[in-house]
Amino acid sequence: MSDAELNRERQDLVDLAERFGLPRTVPGGPFPPSQAGAPLIVDTDAGGDPDDAIAIVLAAQEPTLALVTTVDELGGRRARFVRLLLDLLGRTDVPVVAGADLGNTRLDCVDGLVPESVGTQPDGVVDAVASLCAGSDGLVRWVGIGPATNLAKVLAARPDLAERLVVTQKGGAVNYRDPERAEHNFRMDPVAAATLVSTARLPKLVLSDTTFTPEIEIRRDSTPHRRLSRSDAPPWAKLVAAHLDQWFDRFHPATIQHDSMTLAAGLQLPFVGLARERVLVDAAGRLTINTAGHLVRLSIKADYPVFMGWLHRALEAAGARGGGR
């Protein structure tokens, strides 16, 4: 059933309740319209945990991918890595813009992977997003898979764009595994996380509560890792495999696919269940449900096997094409 049909059904039920004096039992506003075909922006801290790189491989298969911005920069190295990956995937048409540098240097797993021939990428995230919005009609999809710093700067500088940007953000946790800390993306910039929640229009937050599970891991020598590492794999796959190997060697024997799940939610794929809640973000970036807070959509469940099936098929499809679309 389409969004329009669902909204008509909702309105019919409301009208019947009003006509017969019955309690109104259909909660909430209209179902959000489909954003299929709207330009897609991915905001990423790629170069640390390789789940960002996997998400970019999947996003590159979307014809609507129009801009990639980087955050928590490493002196521009994240943007150069993304530029190289997109070029190898055949998406030379997608601009990459280097965004906020938060001064962190620990999560760097692209050492030696980007040749000097890949030049410094331009900065100016606000102008790039404003230009994209000005050149298109209607909504623009924003999928944030790093700290929300760039988005907060866009919303502060151009508050009019809040009505245009359909925001899906990886971040926040209601029941984080360490109650004394916030989830990583919110912890890296709590002020930006609070701005996201208070200013974006009904953003979707894909919580660590939903994504932090071994059911969506890629591990060393798992099927995706073996396929990416094959001697006859295309250049983009070998780059991602080398990136994975640095992560496995330096940090953890697995990478959880938080960011690809966030991308799937941003593409309105039916893997992630969402519910409306009101939330607040404290000074440390911790997220709490509070009736006095801001209205958002929180992830409450996910179909992990179906999601992983989609991810595996998308990686296979990208590998079959080698480079290009």
PDB file of C-alpha atoms in Angstrom:
ATOM      1  CA  MET A   1       0.000   0.000   0.000  1.00  0.00           C
ATOM      2  CA  SER A   2       1.396   3.428  -0.950  1.00  0.00           C
ATOM      3  CA  ASP A   3       1.910   6.343   1.469  1.00  0.00           C
ATOM      4  CA  ALA A   4      -0.990   8.183  -0.164  1.00  0.00           C
ATOM      5  CA  GLU A   5      -3.291   5.180   0.302  1.00  0.00           C
ATOM      6  CA  LEU A   6      -2.214   4.804   3.928  1.00  0.00           C
ATOM      7  CA  ASN A   7      -2.904   8.477   4.559  1.00  0.00           C
ATOM      8  CA  ARG A   8      -6.344   8.217   2.944  1.00  0.00           C
ATOM      9  CA  GLU A   9      -7.100   5.191   5.128  1.00  0.00           C
ATOM     10  CA  ARG A  10      -5.920   7.075   8.216  1.00  0.00           C
ATOM     11  CA  GLN A  11      -8.113  10.069   7.350  1.00  0.00           C
ATOM     12  CA  ASP A  12     -11.126   7.824   6.706  1.00  0.00           C
ATOM     13  CA  LEU A  13     -10.774   6.345  10.177  1.00  0.00           C
ATOM     14  CA  VAL A  14     -10.465   9.798  11.735  1.00  0.00           C
ATOM     15  CA  ASP A  15     -13.551  11.004   9.852  1.00  0.00           C
ATOM     16  CA  LEU A  16     -15.561   7.998  10.994  1.00  0.00           C
ATOM     17  CA  ALA A  17     -14.566   8.566  14.618  1.00  0.00           C
ATOM     18  CA  GLU A  18     -15.605  12.213  14.428  1.00  0.00           C
ATOM     19  CA  ARG A  19     -18.865  11.396  12.644  1.00  0.00           C
ATOM     20  CA  PHE A  20     -20.032   8.901  15.284  1.00  0.00           C
ATOM     21  CA  GLY A  21     -18.517  10.629  18.306  1.00  0.00           C
ATOM     22  CA  LEU A  22     -16.029   7.836  18.962  1.00  0.00           C
ATOM     23  CA  PRO A  23     -12.589   8.265  20.535  1.00  0.00           C
ATOM     24  CA  ARG A  24      -9.965   9.142  17.963  1.00  0.00           C
ATOM     25  CA  THR A  25      -7.690   6.098  17.973  1.00  0.00           C
ATOM     26  CA  VAL A  26      -5.508   6.917  14.954  1.00  0.00           C
ATOM     27  CA  PRO A  27      -2.425   8.620  16.427  1.00  0.00           C
ATOM     28  CA  GLY A  28       0.124  10.911  14.853  1.00  0.00           C
ATOM     29  CA  GLY A  29       0.237  12.999  11.720  1.00  0.00           C
ATOM     30  CA  PRO A  30       0.281  11.814   8.132  1.00  0.00           C
ATOM     31  CA  PHE A  31       2.681   9.119   7.099  1.00  0.00           C
ATOM     32  CA  PRO A  32       5.813  10.743   5.678  1.00  0.00           C
ATOM     33  CA  PRO A  33       5.934  10.728   1.885  1.00  0.00           C
ATOM     34  CA  SER A  34       8.367   8.538   0.033  1.00  0.00           C
ATOM     35  CA  GLN A  35      11.627  10.282  -0.762  1.00  0.00           C
ATOM     36  CA  ALA A  36      12.536   7.900  -3.578  1.00  0.00           C
ATOM     37  CA  GLY A  37      14.399   9.831  -6.242  1.00  0.00           C
ATOM     38  CA  ALA A  38      15.404  12.720  -3.983  1.00  0.00           C
ATOM     39  CA  PRO A  39      19.099  13.692  -4.044  1.00  0.00           C
ATOM     40  CA  LEU A  40      21.154  11.821  -1.442  1.00  0.00           C
ATOM     41  CA  ILE A  41      23.897  13.279   0.753  1.00  0.00           C
ATOM     42  CA  VAL A  42      26.078  10.973   2.854  1.00  0.00           C
ATOM     43  CA  ASP A  43      27.993  12.566   5.741  1.00  0.00           C
ATOM     44  CA  THR A  44      30.719  10.202   6.929  1.00  0.00           C
ATOM     45  CA  ASP A  45      33.768   9.755   9.126  1.00  0.00           C
ATOM     46  CA  ALA A  46      35.111   7.101   6.754  1.00  0.00           C
ATOM     47  CA  GLY A  47      38.648   5.969   7.402  1.00  0.00           C
ATOM     48  CA  GLY A  48      38.144   4.672  10.932  1.00  0.00           C
ATOM     49  CA  ASP A  49      35.690   1.831  11.433  1.00  0.00           C
ATOM     50  CA  PRO A  50      35.248   0.385   7.923  1.00  0.00           C
ATOM     51  CA  ASP A  51      31.476   0.164   8.249  1.00  0.00           C
ATOM     52  CA  ASP A  52      31.497   3.668   6.710  1.00  0.00           C
ATOM     53  CA  ALA A  53      33.381   2.418   3.658  1.00  0.00           C
ATOM     54  CA  ILE A  54      30.935  -0.469   3.228  1.00  0.00           C
ATOM     55  CA  ALA A  55      28.046   2.020   3.424  1.00  0.00           C
ATOM     56  CA  ILE A  56      29.681   4.213   0.767  1.00  0.00           C
ATOM     57  CA  VAL A  57      30.017   1.206  -1.556  1.00  0.00           C
ATOM     58  CA  LEU A  58      26.282   0.628  -1.163  1.00  0.00           C
ATOM     59  CA  ALA A  59      25.404   4.318  -1.513  1.00  0.00           C
ATOM     60  CA  ALA A  60      27.482   4.550  -4.692  1.00  0.00           C
ATOM     61  CA  GLN A  61      24.990   2.208  -6.344  1.00  0.00           C
ATOM     62  CA  GLU A  62      22.231   4.776  -5.799  1.00  0.00           C
ATOM     63  CA  PRO A  63      21.905   6.982  -8.914  1.00  0.00           C
ATOM     64  CA  THR A  64      20.658   9.771  -6.630  1.00  0.00           C
ATOM     65  CA  LEU A  65      23.906   9.965  -4.635  1.00  0.00           C
ATOM     66  CA  ALA A  66      24.800  13.622  -5.149  1.00  0.00           C
ATOM     67  CA  LEU A  67      27.319  14.602  -2.452  1.00  0.00           C
ATOM     68  CA  VAL A  68      29.557  13.024   0.188  1.00  0.00           C
ATOM     69  CA  THR A  69      30.841  15.146   3.060  1.00  0.00           C
ATOM     70  CA  THR A  70      33.385  14.086   5.663  1.00  0.00           C
ATOM     71  CA  VAL A  71      33.452  14.817   9.374  1.00  0.00           C
ATOM     72  CA  ASP A  72      35.897  14.242  12.231  1.00  0.00           C
ATOM     73  CA  GLU A  73      38.535  14.873   9.592  1.00  0.00           C
ATOM     74  CA  LEU A  74      42.172  13.813   9.747  1.00  0.00           C
ATOM     75  CA  GLY A  75      43.624  16.849   8.014  1.00  0.00           C
ATOM     76  CA  GLY A  76      41.657  16.005   4.881  1.00  0.00           C
ATOM     77  CA  ARG A  77      42.711  12.343   4.708  1.00  0.00           C
ATOM     78  CA  ARG A  78      39.189  11.023   5.188  1.00  0.00           C
ATOM     79  CA  ALA A  79      37.977  13.068   2.230  1.00  0.00           C
ATOM     80  CA  ARG A  80      40.860  11.865   0.062  1.00  0.00           C
ATOM     81  CA  PHE A  81      40.074   8.248   0.975  1.00  0.00           C
ATOM     82  CA  VAL A  82      36.410   8.731   0.058  1.00  0.00           C
ATOM     83  CA  ARG A  83      37.408  10.416  -3.210  1.00  0.00           C
ATOM     84  CA  LEU A  84      39.594   7.442  -4.121  1.00  0.00           C
ATOM     85  CA  LEU A  85      36.896   4.923  -3.198  1.00  0.00           C
ATOM     86  CA  LEU A  86      34.198   6.708  -5.211  1.00  0.00           C
ATOM     87  CA  ASP A  87      36.518   7.046  -8.198  1.00  0.00           C
ATOM     88  CA  LEU A  88      37.294   3.325  -8.131  1.00  0.00           C
ATOM     89  CA  LEU A  89      33.550   2.652  -7.937  1.00  0.00           C
ATOM     90  CA  GLY A  90      33.008   4.739 -11.058  1.00  0.00           C
ATOM     91  CA  ARG A  91      31.310   7.624  -9.241  1.00  0.00           C
ATOM     92  CA  THR A  92      33.635  10.410 -10.348  1.00  0.00           C
ATOM     93  CA  ASP A  93      30.482  12.523 -10.746  1.00  0.00           C
ATOM     94  CA  VAL A  94      29.876  12.687  -6.983  1.00  0.00           C
ATOM     95  CA  PRO A  95      31.696  15.586  -5.278  1.00  0.00           C
ATOM     96  CA  VAL A  96      33.459  15.028  -1.965  1.00  0.00           C
ATOM     97  CA  VAL A  97      33.718  17.943   0.465  1.00  0.00           C
ATOM     98  CA  ALA A  98      35.959  17.878   3.548  1.00  0.00           C
ATOM     99  CA  GLY A  99      34.113  18.958   6.673  1.00  0.00           C
ATOM    100  CA  ALA A 100      34.768  19.499  10.363  1.00  0.00           C
ATOM    101  CA  ASP A 101      37.995  18.332  12.005  1.00  0.00           C
ATOM    102  CA  LEU A 102      37.287  17.538  15.665  1.00  0.00           C
ATOM    103  CA  GLY A 103      40.921  16.985  16.574  1.00  0.00           C
ATOM    104  CA  ASN A 104      40.707  13.207  16.954  1.00  0.00           C
ATOM    105  CA  THR A 105      43.479  11.080  15.522  1.00  0.00           C
ATOM    106  CA  ARG A 106      42.958   7.607  17.021  1.00  0.00           C
ATOM    107  CA  LEU A 107      40.518   6.141  14.496  1.00  0.00           C
ATOM    108  CA  ASP A 108      42.743   6.114  11.422  1.00  0.00           C
ATOM    109  CA  CYS A 109      42.772   2.905   9.391  1.00  0.00           C
ATOM    110  CA  VAL A 110      43.737   4.243   5.965  1.00  0.00           C
ATOM    111  CA  ASP A 111      47.459   4.602   6.571  1.00  0.00           C
ATOM    112  CA  GLY A 112      49.302   4.257   3.268  1.00  0.00           C
ATOM    113  CA  LEU A 113      46.149   3.450   1.287  1.00  0.00           C
ATOM    114  CA  VAL A 114      45.641   6.745  -0.556  1.00  0.00           C
ATOM    115  CA  PRO A 115      48.267   7.702  -3.152  1.00  0.00           C
ATOM    116  CA  GLU A 116      49.542  11.249  -3.369  1.00  0.00           C
ATOM    117  CA  SER A 117      47.899  11.542  -6.762  1.00  0.00           C
ATOM    118  CA  VAL A 118      44.529  11.852  -4.984  1.00  0.00           C
ATOM    119  CA  GLY A 119      44.471  15.553  -4.264  1.00  0.00           C
ATOM    120  CA  THR A 120      43.092  17.538  -1.362  1.00  0.00           C
ATOM    121  CA  GLN A 121      39.323  17.815  -1.537  1.00  0.00           C
ATOM    122  CA  PRO A 122      37.557  21.174  -1.231  1.00  0.00           C
ATOM    123  CA  ASP A 123      35.972  22.334   2.004  1.00  0.00           C
ATOM    124  CA  GLY A 124      32.812  24.382   2.507  1.00  0.00           C
ATOM    125  CA  VAL A 125      30.105  21.926   3.518  1.00  0.00           C
ATOM    126  CA  VAL A 126      27.432  24.584   4.087  1.00  0.00           C
ATOM    127  CA  ASP A 127      27.891  26.066   0.613  1.00  0.00           C
ATOM    128  CA  ALA A 128      27.953  22.621  -1.016  1.00  0.00           C
ATOM    129  CA  VAL A 129      24.705  21.556   0.657  1.00  0.00           C
ATOM    130  CA  ALA A 130      23.025  24.898  -0.071  1.00  0.00           C
ATOM    131  CA  SER A 131      24.063  24.679  -3.727  1.00  0.00           C
ATOM    132  CA  LEU A 132      22.689  21.144  -4.041  1.00  0.00           C
ATOM    133  CA  CYS A 133      19.387  22.202  -2.494  1.00  0.00           C
ATOM    134  CA  ALA A 134      19.189  25.262  -4.734  1.00  0.00           C
ATOM    135  CA  GLY A 135      19.713  23.113  -7.808  1.00  0.00           C
ATOM    136  CA  SER A 136      16.939  20.644  -7.016  1.00  0.00           C
ATOM    137  CA  ASP A 137      13.249  20.759  -6.273  1.00  0.00           C
ATOM    138  CA  GLY A 138      11.674  19.268  -3.194  1.00  0.00           C
ATOM    139  CA  LEU A 139      13.332  17.184  -0.518  1.00  0.00           C
ATOM    140  CA  VAL A 140      16.991  16.233  -0.138  1.00  0.00           C
ATOM    141  CA  ARG A 141      17.999  13.150   1.855  1.00  0.00           C
ATOM    142  CA  TRP A 142      20.781  13.489   4.439  1.00  0.00           C
ATOM    143  CA  VAL A 143      22.261  10.282   5.850  1.00  0.00           C
ATOM    144  CA  GLY A 144      24.664  11.023   8.696  1.00  0.00           C
ATOM    145  CA  ILE A 145      27.012   8.179   9.646  1.00  0.00           C
ATOM    146  CA  GLY A 146      29.503  10.194  11.699  1.00  0.00           C
ATOM    147  CA  PRO A 147      29.229  12.916  14.342  1.00  0.00           C
ATOM    148  CA  ALA A 148      26.513  15.465  13.531  1.00  0.00           C
ATOM    149  CA  THR A 149      28.894  18.457  13.380  1.00  0.00           C
ATOM    150  CA  ASN A 150      28.468  19.201   9.676  1.00  0.00           C
ATOM    151  CA  LEU A 151      24.685  18.948   9.837  1.00  0.00           C
ATOM    152  CA  ALA A 152      24.561  21.256  12.864  1.00  0.00           C
ATOM    153  CA  LYS A 153      26.617  23.846  10.972  1.00  0.00           C
ATOM    154  CA  VAL A 154      24.298  23.611   7.966  1.00  0.00           C
ATOM    155  CA  LEU A 155      21.187  24.007  10.128  1.00  0.00           C
ATOM    156  CA  ALA A 156      22.718  26.951  12.013  1.00  0.00           C
ATOM    157  CA  ALA A 157      23.900  28.788   8.898  1.00  0.00           C
ATOM    158  CA  ARG A 158      20.867  27.971   6.750  1.00  0.00           C
ATOM    159  CA  PRO A 159      17.858  27.301   9.015  1.00  0.00           C
ATOM    160  CA  ASP A 160      15.604  27.451   5.956  1.00  0.00           C
ATOM    161  CA  LEU A 161      17.100  24.151   4.796  1.00  0.00           C
ATOM    162  CA  ALA A 162      15.615  22.326   7.778  1.00  0.00           C
ATOM    163  CA  GLU A 163      12.393  22.042   5.778  1.00  0.00           C
ATOM    164  CA  ARG A 164      14.226  20.509   2.817  1.00  0.00           C
ATOM    165  CA  LEU A 165      16.530  18.010   4.508  1.00  0.00           C
ATOM    166  CA  VAL A 166      15.123  14.597   5.414  1.00  0.00           C
ATOM    167  CA  VAL A 167      17.635  13.537   8.070  1.00  0.00           C
ATOM    168  CA  THR A 168      18.595   9.997   9.018  1.00  0.00           C
ATOM    169  CA  GLN A 169      21.395   9.869  11.593  1.00  0.00           C
ATOM    170  CA  LYS A 170      23.400   7.020  13.064  1.00  0.00           C
ATOM    171  CA  GLY A 171      23.682   8.021  16.648  1.00  0.00           C
ATOM    172  CA  GLY A 172      22.365   8.066  20.120  1.00  0.00           C
ATOM    173  CA  ALA A 173      21.391   5.260  22.441  1.00  0.00           C
ATOM    174  CA  VAL A 174      18.626   5.034  24.996  1.00  0.00           C
ATOM    175  CA  ASN A 175      20.203   2.064  26.766  1.00  0.00           C
ATOM    176  CA  TYR A 176      23.894   2.389  25.979  1.00  0.00           C
ATOM    177  CA  ARG A 177      26.188  -0.436  27.055  1.00  0.00           C
ATOM    178  CA  ASP A 178      28.091   2.033  29.292  1.00  0.00           C
ATOM    179  CA  PRO A 179      25.524   4.195  31.155  1.00  0.00           C
ATOM    180  CA  GLU A 180      28.214   6.731  32.063  1.00  0.00           C
ATOM    181  CA  ARG A 181      28.966   7.516  28.414  1.00  0.00           C
ATOM    182  CA  ALA A 182      27.083   8.493  25.290  1.00  0.00           C
ATOM    183  CA  GLU A 183      27.106   6.607  22.002  1.00  0.00           C
ATOM    184  CA  HIS A 184      30.183   7.414  19.893  1.00  0.00           C
ATOM    185  CA  ASN A 185      28.746   9.816  17.302  1.00  0.00           C
ATOM    186  CA  PHE A 186      26.813  11.815  19.903  1.00  0.00           C
ATOM    187  CA  ARG A 187      29.757  11.734  22.327  1.00  0.00           C
ATOM    188  CA  MET A 188      32.144  13.204  19.740  1.00  0.00           C
ATOM    189  CA  ASP A 189      30.059  16.379  19.478  1.00  0.00           C
ATOM    190  CA  PRO A 190      27.220  16.593  22.029  1.00  0.00           C
ATOM    191  CA  VAL A 191      26.309  20.160  21.054  1.00  0.00           C
ATOM    192  CA  ALA A 192      25.840  19.127  17.432  1.00  0.00           C
ATOM    193  CA  ALA A 193      23.765  16.120  18.512  1.00  0.00           C
ATOM    194  CA  ALA A 194      21.498  18.409  20.521  1.00  0.00           C
ATOM    195  CA  THR A 195      21.164  20.762  17.544  1.00  0.00           C
ATOM    196  CA  LEU A 196      20.263  17.851  15.280  1.00  0.00           C
ATOM    197  CA  VAL A 197      17.515  16.695  17.640  1.00  0.00           C
ATOM    198  CA  SER A 198      16.116  20.174  18.264  1.00  0.00           C
ATOM    199  CA  THR A 199      16.318  21.639  14.762  1.00  0.00           C
ATOM    200  CA  ALA A 200      15.966  18.908  12.123  1.00  0.00           C
ATOM    201  CA  ARG A 201      12.384  18.078  11.144  1.00  0.00           C
ATOM    202  CA  LEU A 202      11.386  14.717  12.621  1.00  0.00           C
ATOM    203  CA  PRO A 203      14.811  13.114  12.099  1.00  0.00           C
ATOM    204  CA  LYS A 204      15.259   9.364  12.080  1.00  0.00           C
ATOM    205  CA  LEU A 205      17.815   8.221  14.675  1.00  0.00           C
ATOM    206  CA  VAL A 206      19.212   4.739  14.130  1.00  0.00           C
ATOM    207  CA  LEU A 207      20.273   3.895  17.667  1.00  0.00           C
ATOM    208  CA  SER A 208      23.160   1.839  18.944  1.00  0.00           C
ATOM    209  CA  ASP A 209      20.477  -0.110  20.827  1.00  0.00           C
ATOM    210  CA  THR A 210      19.369  -1.459  17.445  1.00  0.00           C
ATOM    211  CA  THR A 211      22.677  -1.792  15.596  1.00  0.00           C
ATOM    212  CA  PHE A 212      25.106  -3.010  18.249  1.00  0.00           C
ATOM    213  CA  THR A 213      24.731  -6.735  17.662  1.00  0.00           C
ATOM    214  CA  PRO A 214      26.969  -9.512  16.336  1.00  0.00           C
ATOM    215  CA  GLU A 215      24.180 -10.407  13.903  1.00  0.00           C
ATOM    216  CA  ILE A 216      25.398  -7.690  11.532  1.00  0.00           C
ATOM    217  CA  GLU A 217      29.151  -8.129  11.886  1.00  0.00           C
ATOM    218  CA  ILE A 218      31.694  -8.584   9.132  1.00  0.00           C
ATOM    219  CA  ARG A 219      34.655 -10.479  10.533  1.00  0.00           C
ATOM    220  CA  ARG A 220      38.077 -11.401   9.245  1.00  0.00           C
ATOM    221  CA  ASP A 221      37.678 -14.333   6.832  1.00  0.00           C
ATOM    222  CA  SER A 222      33.902 -13.965   6.725  1.00  0.00           C
ATOM    223  CA  THR A 223      32.327 -14.317   3.273  1.00  0.00           C
ATOM    224  CA  PRO A 224      32.349 -10.544   2.465  1.00  0.00           C
ATOM    225  CA  HIS A 225      35.956 -10.184   3.625  1.00  0.00           C
ATOM    226  CA  ARG A 226      37.103 -13.164   1.558  1.00  0.00           C
ATOM    227  CA  ARG A 227      35.320 -11.874  -1.557  1.00  0.00           C
ATOM    228  CA  LEU A 228      36.767  -8.384  -1.164  1.00  0.00           C
ATOM    229  CA  SER A 229      40.263  -9.838  -0.658  1.00  0.00           C
ATOM    230  CA  ARG A 230      40.333 -12.125  -3.708  1.00  0.00           C
ATOM    231  CA  SER A 231      43.243 -11.698  -6.071  1.00  0.00           C
ATOM    232  CA  ASP A 232      40.856 -11.023  -8.955  1.00  0.00           C
ATOM    233  CA  ALA A 233      38.705  -8.552  -6.987  1.00  0.00           C
ATOM    234  CA  PRO A 234      38.232  -5.087  -8.542  1.00  0.00           C
ATOM    235  CA  PRO A 235      40.445  -2.242  -7.262  1.00  0.00           C
ATOM    236  CA  TRP A 236      37.725  -0.721  -5.066  1.00  0.00           C
ATOM    237  CA  ALA A 237      37.272  -4.063  -3.304  1.00  0.00           C
ATOM    238  CA  LYS A 238      41.000  -4.450  -2.669  1.00  0.00           C
ATOM    239  CA  LEU A 239      41.034  -0.948  -1.162  1.00  0.00           C
ATOM    240  CA  VAL A 240      38.167  -1.834   1.186  1.00  0.00           C
ATOM    241  CA  ALA A 241      39.820  -5.154   2.072  1.00  0.00           C
ATOM    242  CA  ALA A 242      43.078  -3.396   2.986  1.00  0.00           C
ATOM    243  CA  HIS A 243      41.070  -0.920   5.067  1.00  0.00           C
ATOM    244  CA  LEU A 244      39.314  -3.797   6.845  1.00  0.00           C
ATOM    245  CA  ASP A 245      42.654  -5.465   7.539  1.00  0.00           C
ATOM    246  CA  GLN A 246      43.996  -2.330   9.243  1.00  0.00           C
ATOM    247  CA  TRP A 247      40.880  -2.222  11.420  1.00  0.00           C
ATOM    248  CA  PHE A 248      41.140  -5.915  12.302  1.00  0.00           C
ATOM    249  CA  ASP A 249      44.846  -5.587  13.130  1.00  0.00           C
ATOM    250  CA  ARG A 250      44.588  -2.405  15.199  1.00  0.00           C
ATOM    251  CA  PHE A 251      41.162  -2.373  16.817  1.00  0.00           C
ATOM    252  CA  HIS A 252      38.772  -5.310  16.647  1.00  0.00           C
ATOM    253  CA  PRO A 253      38.327  -8.631  14.809  1.00  0.00           C
ATOM    254  CA  ALA A 254      34.939  -7.505  13.482  1.00  0.00           C
ATOM    255  CA  THR A 255      33.157  -4.427  12.180  1.00  0.00           C
ATOM    256  CA  ILE A 256      29.455  -4.014  12.941  1.00  0.00           C
ATOM    257  CA  GLN A 257      27.471  -2.608  10.029  1.00  0.00           C
ATOM    258  CA  HIS A 258      25.851   0.292  11.899  1.00  0.00           C
ATOM    259  CA  ASP A 259      26.245   2.651   8.966  1.00  0.00           C
ATOM    260  CA  SER A 260      24.840   0.467   6.213  1.00  0.00           C
ATOM    261  CA  MET A 261      21.779  -0.096   8.392  1.00  0.00           C
ATOM    262  CA  THR A 262      21.467   3.681   8.767  1.00  0.00           C
ATOM    263  CA  LEU A 263      21.751   4.062   4.990  1.00  0.00           C
ATOM    264  CA  ALA A 264      19.009   1.454   4.559  1.00  0.00           C
ATOM    265  CA  ALA A 265      16.753   3.439   6.897  1.00  0.00           C
ATOM    266  CA  GLY A 266      17.549   6.617   4.963  1.00  0.00           C
ATOM    267  CA  LEU A 267      16.578   4.872   1.728  1.00  0.00           C
ATOM    268  CA  GLN A 268      13.288   3.795   3.353  1.00  0.00           C
ATOM    269  CA  LEU A 269      14.104   0.125   2.960  1.00  0.00           C
ATOM    270  CA  PRO A 270      11.950  -2.076   5.211  1.00  0.00           C
ATOM    271  CA  PHE A 271      14.655  -3.409   7.520  1.00  0.00           C
ATOM    272  CA  VAL A 272      14.428  -0.934  10.409  1.00  0.00           C
ATOM    273  CA  GLY A 273      11.322  -0.324  12.515  1.00  0.00           C
ATOM    274  CA  LEU A 274      10.827   3.231  13.788  1.00  0.00           C
ATOM    275  CA  ALA A 275       8.627   4.795  16.452  1.00  0.00           C
ATOM    276  CA  ARG A 276       7.941   8.419  17.304  1.00  0.00           C
ATOM    277  CA  GLU A 277       9.311   9.605  20.645  1.00  0.00           C
ATOM    278  CA  ARG A 278      10.265  12.856  22.309  1.00  0.00           C
ATOM    279  CA  VAL A 279      13.908  12.992  23.355  1.00  0.00           C
ATOM    280  CA  LEU A 280      16.535  15.213  24.930  1.00  0.00           C
ATOM    281  CA  VAL A 281      20.343  15.183  24.602  1.00  0.00           C
ATOM    282  CA  ASP A 282      22.383  16.084  27.688  1.00  0.00           C
ATOM    283  CA  ALA A 283      25.743  17.855  27.855  1.00  0.00           C
ATOM    284  CA  ALA A 284      27.611  14.549  27.486  1.00  0.00           C
ATOM    285  CA  GLY A 285      25.585  13.504  24.429  1.00  0.00           C
ATOM    286  CA  ARG A 286      23.436  10.964  26.274  1.00  0.00           C
ATOM    287  CA  LEU A 287      19.966  10.520  24.801  1.00  0.00           C
ATOM    288  CA  THR A 288      16.874  10.165  26.978  1.00  0.00           C
ATOM    289  CA  ILE A 289      13.185   9.808  26.217  1.00  0.00           C
ATOM    290  CA  ASN A 290      11.381  12.767  27.766  1.00  0.00           C
ATOM    291  CA  THR A 291       7.857  14.046  27.151  1.00  0.00           C
ATOM    292  CA  ALA A 292       9.233  17.592  27.225  1.00  0.00           C
ATOM    293  CA  GLY A 293      11.744  16.800  24.491  1.00  0.00           C
ATOM    294  CA  HIS A 294      11.860  17.056  20.710  1.00  0.00           C
ATOM    295  CA  LEU A 295       9.898  14.785  18.402  1.00  0.00           C
ATOM    296  CA  VAL A 296      12.028  12.279  16.493  1.00  0.00           C
ATOM    297  CA  ARG A 297      11.732   8.788  15.068  1.00  0.00           C
ATOM    298  CA  LEU A 298      13.815   6.202  16.923  1.00  0.00           C
ATOM    299  CA  SER A 299      14.800   2.777  15.681  1.00  0.00           C
ATOM    300  CA  ILE A 300      13.137   0.138  17.841  1.00  0.00           C
ATOM    301  CA  LYS A 301      13.824  -3.078  15.927  1.00  0.00           C
ATOM    302  CA  ALA A 302      15.477  -4.449  12.805  1.00  0.00           C
ATOM    303  CA  ASP A 303      15.274  -7.556  10.675  1.00  0.00           C
ATOM    304  CA  TYR A 304      18.950  -8.490  10.804  1.00  0.00           C
ATOM    305  CA  PRO A 305      18.963 -11.531   8.481  1.00  0.00           C
ATOM    306  CA  VAL A 306      17.047  -9.708   5.747  1.00  0.00           C
ATOM    307  CA  PHE A 307      19.270  -6.647   6.121  1.00  0.00           C
ATOM    308  CA  MET A 308      22.439  -8.727   5.851  1.00  0.00           C
ATOM    309  CA  GLY A 309      21.055 -10.489   2.804  1.00  0.00           C
ATOM    310  CA  TRP A 310      20.563  -7.112   1.149  1.00  0.00           C
ATOM    311  CA  LEU A 311      24.069  -5.995   2.132  1.00  0.00           C
ATOM    312  CA  HIS A 312      25.688  -9.155   0.764  1.00  0.00           C
ATOM    313  CA  ARG A 313      23.772  -8.915  -2.508  1.00  0.00           C
ATOM    314  CA  ALA A 314      24.682  -5.248  -2.910  1.00  0.00           C
ATOM    315  CA  LEU A 315      28.386  -5.981  -2.372  1.00  0.00           C
ATOM    316  CA  GLU A 316      28.197  -8.823  -4.879  1.00  0.00           C
ATOM    317  CA  ALA A 317      26.489  -6.572  -7.398  1.00  0.00           C
ATOM    318  CA  ALA A 318      29.173  -3.904  -6.959  1.00  0.00           C
ATOM    319  CA  GLY A 319      31.848  -6.557  -7.391  1.00  0.00           C
ATOM    320  CA  ALA A 320      30.223  -7.910 -10.532  1.00  0.00           C
ATOM    321  CA  ARG A 321      30.317  -4.461 -12.087  1.00  0.00           C
ATOM    322  CA  GLY A 322      33.910  -3.866 -10.995  1.00  0.00           C
ATOM    323  CA  GLY A 323      33.820  -0.096 -11.364  1.00  0.00           C
ATOM    324  CA  GLY A 324      31.138   2.143 -12.741  1.00  0.00           C
ATOM    325  CA  ARG A 325      27.380   2.015 -12.464  1.00  0.00           C
TER     326      ARG A 325
END
